[in-house]
PDB file of C-alpha atoms in Angstrom:
ATOM      1  CA  UNK A   7      -3.689  -9.502 -14.252  1.00 55.00           C
ATOM      2  CA  UNK A   8      -0.851  -8.278 -11.939  1.00 76.00           C
ATOM      3  CA  UNK A   9       0.063  -4.712 -13.097  1.00 83.00           C
ATOM      4  CA  UNK A  10       2.063  -3.920  -9.926  1.00 95.00           C
ATOM      5  CA  UNK A  11       3.667  -7.285  -9.088  1.00 95.00           C
ATOM      6  CA  UNK A  12       6.015  -6.994  -6.153  1.00 95.00           C
ATOM      7  CA  UNK A  13       4.963  -3.374  -5.116  1.00 97.00           C
ATOM      8  CA  UNK A  14       5.302  -3.380  -1.373  1.00 98.00           C
ATOM      9  CA  UNK A  15       2.272  -1.396   0.188  1.00 98.00           C
ATOM     10  CA  UNK A  16       1.449   0.309   3.409  1.00 98.00           C
ATOM     11  CA  UNK A  17      -2.125   0.575   3.859  1.00 98.00           C
ATOM     12  CA  UNK A  18      -3.684   3.031   6.465  1.00 98.00           C
ATOM     13  CA  UNK A  19      -7.416   2.656   6.855  1.00 98.00           C
ATOM     14  CA  UNK A  20      -9.602   2.679   9.922  1.00 96.00           C
ATOM     15  CA  UNK A  21     -12.594   0.888   8.597  1.00 96.00           C
ATOM     16  CA  UNK A  22     -11.934  -2.879   8.795  1.00 96.00           C
ATOM     17  CA  UNK A  23     -14.128  -3.823   5.799  1.00 96.00           C
ATOM     18  CA  UNK A  24     -12.808  -1.241   3.686  1.00 95.00           C
ATOM     19  CA  UNK A  25      -9.220  -2.064   4.490  1.00 97.00           C
ATOM     20  CA  UNK A  26      -9.937  -5.889   3.748  1.00 97.00           C
ATOM     21  CA  UNK A  27     -11.482  -4.860   0.388  1.00 96.00           C
ATOM     22  CA  UNK A  28      -8.445  -2.722  -0.479  1.00 97.00           C
ATOM     23  CA  UNK A  29      -6.200  -5.471   0.600  1.00 98.00           C
ATOM     24  CA  UNK A  30      -8.027  -7.921  -1.613  1.00 97.00           C
ATOM     25  CA  UNK A  31      -7.628  -5.420  -4.651  1.00 97.00           C
ATOM     26  CA  UNK A  32      -3.958  -4.837  -3.930  1.00 97.00           C
ATOM     27  CA  UNK A  33      -3.287  -8.481  -3.906  1.00 96.00           C
ATOM     28  CA  UNK A  34      -5.235  -8.906  -7.152  1.00 95.00           C
ATOM     29  CA  UNK A  35      -2.829  -6.323  -8.616  1.00 96.00           C
ATOM     30  CA  UNK A  36       0.148  -8.247  -7.466  1.00 96.00           C
ATOM     31  CA  UNK A  37       0.997  -6.031  -4.617  1.00 97.00           C
ATOM     32  CA  UNK A  38       2.405  -7.117  -1.121  1.00 97.00           C
ATOM     33  CA  UNK A  39       0.713  -5.435   1.649  1.00 98.00           C
ATOM     34  CA  UNK A  40       3.627  -5.177   4.073  1.00 97.00           C
ATOM     35  CA  UNK A  41       1.533  -3.325   6.740  1.00 98.00           C
ATOM     36  CA  UNK A  42      -2.223  -2.551   7.121  1.00 98.00           C
ATOM     37  CA  UNK A  43      -2.876  -0.288  10.154  1.00 98.00           C
ATOM     38  CA  UNK A  44      -5.977   1.370  11.555  1.00 97.00           C
ATOM     39  CA  UNK A  45      -4.816   3.687  14.257  1.00 97.00           C
ATOM     40  CA  UNK A  46      -2.994   6.913  14.068  1.00 97.00           C
ATOM     41  CA  UNK A  47      -0.160   5.923  16.484  1.00 97.00           C
ATOM     42  CA  UNK A  48       0.259   2.755  14.573  1.00 97.00           C
ATOM     43  CA  UNK A  49       0.312   4.638  11.317  1.00 98.00           C
ATOM     44  CA  UNK A  50       3.066   7.007  12.558  1.00 98.00           C
ATOM     45  CA  UNK A  51       5.208   4.104  13.706  1.00 98.00           C
ATOM     46  CA  UNK A  52       4.887   2.229  10.434  1.00 98.00           C
ATOM     47  CA  UNK A  53       5.473   5.329   8.203  1.00 98.00           C
ATOM     48  CA  UNK A  54       8.828   5.728  10.023  1.00 98.00           C
ATOM     49  CA  UNK A  55       9.889   2.106   9.893  1.00 98.00           C
ATOM     50  CA  UNK A  56       8.222   0.032   7.154  1.00 98.00           C
ATOM     51  CA  UNK A  57      10.065  -0.663   3.916  1.00 98.00           C
ATOM     52  CA  UNK A  58       7.527  -0.026   1.212  1.00 98.00           C
ATOM     53  CA  UNK A  59       7.197   1.289  -2.215  1.00 97.00           C
ATOM     54  CA  UNK A  60       3.859   3.183  -1.830  1.00 98.00           C
ATOM     55  CA  UNK A  61       1.396   4.029   0.927  1.00 98.00           C
ATOM     56  CA  UNK A  62      -2.296   4.429   0.764  1.00 98.00           C
ATOM     57  CA  UNK A  63      -3.608   6.777   3.413  1.00 98.00           C
ATOM     58  CA  UNK A  64      -7.186   7.340   4.636  1.00 97.00           C
ATOM     59  CA  UNK A  65      -7.351  10.983   5.425  1.00 97.00           C
ATOM     60  CA  UNK A  66      -9.553  10.723   8.582  1.00 95.00           C
ATOM     61  CA  UNK A  67      -8.475   8.114  11.173  1.00 95.00           C
ATOM     62  CA  UNK A  68     -11.067   7.951  13.866  1.00 93.00           C
ATOM     63  CA  UNK A  69     -11.366  11.874  13.837  1.00 93.00           C
ATOM     64  CA  UNK A  70      -7.431  12.320  13.472  1.00 96.00           C
ATOM     65  CA  UNK A  71      -5.975  13.655  10.249  1.00 96.00           C
ATOM     66  CA  UNK A  72      -3.345  11.553   8.749  1.00 97.00           C
ATOM     67  CA  UNK A  73      -1.085  14.478   7.294  1.00 98.00           C
ATOM     68  CA  UNK A  74       1.546  13.955  10.097  1.00 98.00           C
ATOM     69  CA  UNK A  75       1.846  10.394   8.685  1.00 98.00           C
ATOM     70  CA  UNK A  76       2.226  11.745   5.150  1.00 98.00           C
ATOM     71  CA  UNK A  77       4.822  14.067   6.331  1.00 97.00           C
ATOM     72  CA  UNK A  78       6.878  11.147   7.521  1.00 98.00           C
ATOM     73  CA  UNK A  79       6.542   9.323   4.327  1.00 98.00           C
ATOM     74  CA  UNK A  80       7.386  12.568   2.301  1.00 96.00           C
ATOM     75  CA  UNK A  81      10.489  12.984   4.303  1.00 97.00           C
ATOM     76  CA  UNK A  82      11.488   9.240   3.351  1.00 97.00           C
ATOM     77  CA  UNK A  83      10.638   9.815  -0.321  1.00 96.00           C
ATOM     78  CA  UNK A  84       8.060   7.091  -0.333  1.00 97.00           C
ATOM     79  CA  UNK A  85       5.116   7.884  -2.821  1.00 97.00           C
ATOM     80  CA  UNK A  86       1.688   8.087  -1.419  1.00 98.00           C
ATOM     81  CA  UNK A  87      -1.826   8.610  -2.292  1.00 97.00           C
ATOM     82  CA  UNK A  88      -4.946   9.616  -0.170  1.00 97.00           C
ATOM     83  CA  UNK A  89      -8.281   8.080   0.029  1.00 96.00           C
ATOM     84  CA  UNK A  90     -11.235  10.123   1.390  1.00 94.00           C
ATOM     85  CA  UNK A  91     -15.032  10.555   0.967  1.00 90.00           C
ATOM     86  CA  UNK A  92     -14.347  14.388   0.516  1.00 87.00           C
ATOM     87  CA  UNK A  93     -12.168  14.001  -2.757  1.00 83.00           C
ATOM     88  CA  UNK A  94      -9.452  16.663  -3.322  1.00 86.00           C
ATOM     89  CA  UNK A  95     -11.248  19.242  -1.077  1.00 88.00           C
ATOM     90  CA  UNK A  96     -10.484  17.020   1.931  1.00 88.00           C
ATOM     91  CA  UNK A  97      -6.704  17.315   1.426  1.00 94.00           C
ATOM     92  CA  UNK A  98      -4.715  20.454   2.171  1.00 94.00           C
ATOM     93  CA  UNK A  99      -3.097  22.446  -0.448  1.00 94.00           C
ATOM     94  CA  UNK A 100       0.416  21.438   0.506  1.00 94.00           C
ATOM     95  CA  UNK A 101      -0.478  17.801  -0.740  1.00 94.00           C
ATOM     96  CA  UNK A 102      -2.191  19.022  -4.104  1.00 88.00           C
ATOM     97  CA  UNK A 103       0.346  17.079  -5.983  1.00 89.00           C
ATOM     98  CA  UNK A 104      -0.655  13.656  -4.646  1.00 95.00           C
ATOM     99  CA  UNK A 105      -3.316  11.430  -6.115  1.00 96.00           C
ATOM    100  CA  UNK A 106      -6.731  11.469  -4.154  1.00 95.00           C
ATOM    101  CA  UNK A 107      -8.913   8.365  -4.319  1.00 94.00           C
ATOM    102  CA  UNK A 108     -12.475   9.330  -3.721  1.00 94.00           C
ATOM    103  CA  UNK A 109     -14.553   6.853  -1.601  1.00 92.00           C
ATOM    104  CA  UNK A 110     -16.391   4.653  -2.535  1.00 92.00           C
ATOM    105  CA  UNK A 111     -14.060   3.742  -5.551  1.00 95.00           C
ATOM    106  CA  UNK A 112     -13.656   1.028  -8.030  1.00 95.00           C
ATOM    107  CA  UNK A 113     -10.820  -1.412  -8.617  1.00 95.00           C
ATOM    108  CA  UNK A 114      -9.888   0.321 -11.700  1.00 96.00           C
ATOM    109  CA  UNK A 115      -9.757   3.926  -9.970  1.00 96.00           C
ATOM    110  CA  UNK A 116      -7.489   2.409  -7.304  1.00 97.00           C
ATOM    111  CA  UNK A 117      -5.276   1.014 -10.076  1.00 96.00           C
ATOM    112  CA  UNK A 118      -5.232   4.461 -11.834  1.00 96.00           C
ATOM    113  CA  UNK A 119      -4.234   6.229  -8.508  1.00 96.00           C
ATOM    114  CA  UNK A 120      -1.511   3.789  -7.734  1.00 97.00           C
ATOM    115  CA  UNK A 121       0.042   4.224 -11.382  1.00 96.00           C
ATOM    116  CA  UNK A 122      -0.108   7.993 -10.746  1.00 95.00           C
ATOM    117  CA  UNK A 123       1.506   7.788  -7.316  1.00 96.00           C
ATOM    118  CA  UNK A 124       4.352   5.516  -8.531  1.00 95.00           C
ATOM    119  CA  UNK A 125       5.116   7.844 -11.585  1.00 93.00           C
ATOM    120  CA  UNK A 126       5.158  10.732  -8.926  1.00 84.00           C
ATOM    121  CA  UNK A 127       2.545  12.543 -10.704  1.00 48.00           C
ATOM    122  CA  UNK A 128       2.746  16.385 -10.333  1.00 43.00           C
ATOM    123  CA  UNK A 129      -0.886  17.094 -10.542  1.00 42.00           C
ATOM    124  CA  UNK A 130      -3.889  16.400  -8.291  1.00 42.00           C
ATOM    125  CA  UNK A 131      -6.144  13.569  -9.544  1.00 44.00           C
ATOM    126  CA  UNK A 132      -9.621  12.892  -8.437  1.00 51.00           C
ATOM    127  CA  UNK A 133     -11.044   9.723  -9.463  1.00 50.00           C
ATOM    128  CA  UNK A 134     -14.472  10.655  -9.003  1.00 48.00           C
TER     129      UNK A 134
END
């Protein structure tokens, strides 16, 4: 099944094994992972330059918060979702309208959050 065939993705995840797992799931959905970055500086650069339809952002990148990356993506009108072990409580109120994927998560939870982000969901979503 490829529910998101051709959707171009930016993945920001600092844990290599988790990044590989997410990339596999995205490929199973038919997505194209345009960029997968693990470091904050790389994420800032990618957010400003890559042409994508959606970004998945790990909230904590080796101790640095990803929100400046989210700000760049928002300024470019690129939909995004957050992934974190803390759920919605790990995301500041200014991002309350964005889907939050709670780690660990299933393929169906990821798929649900992607659908919400692409629709521009106006409500916070916790996939706990």
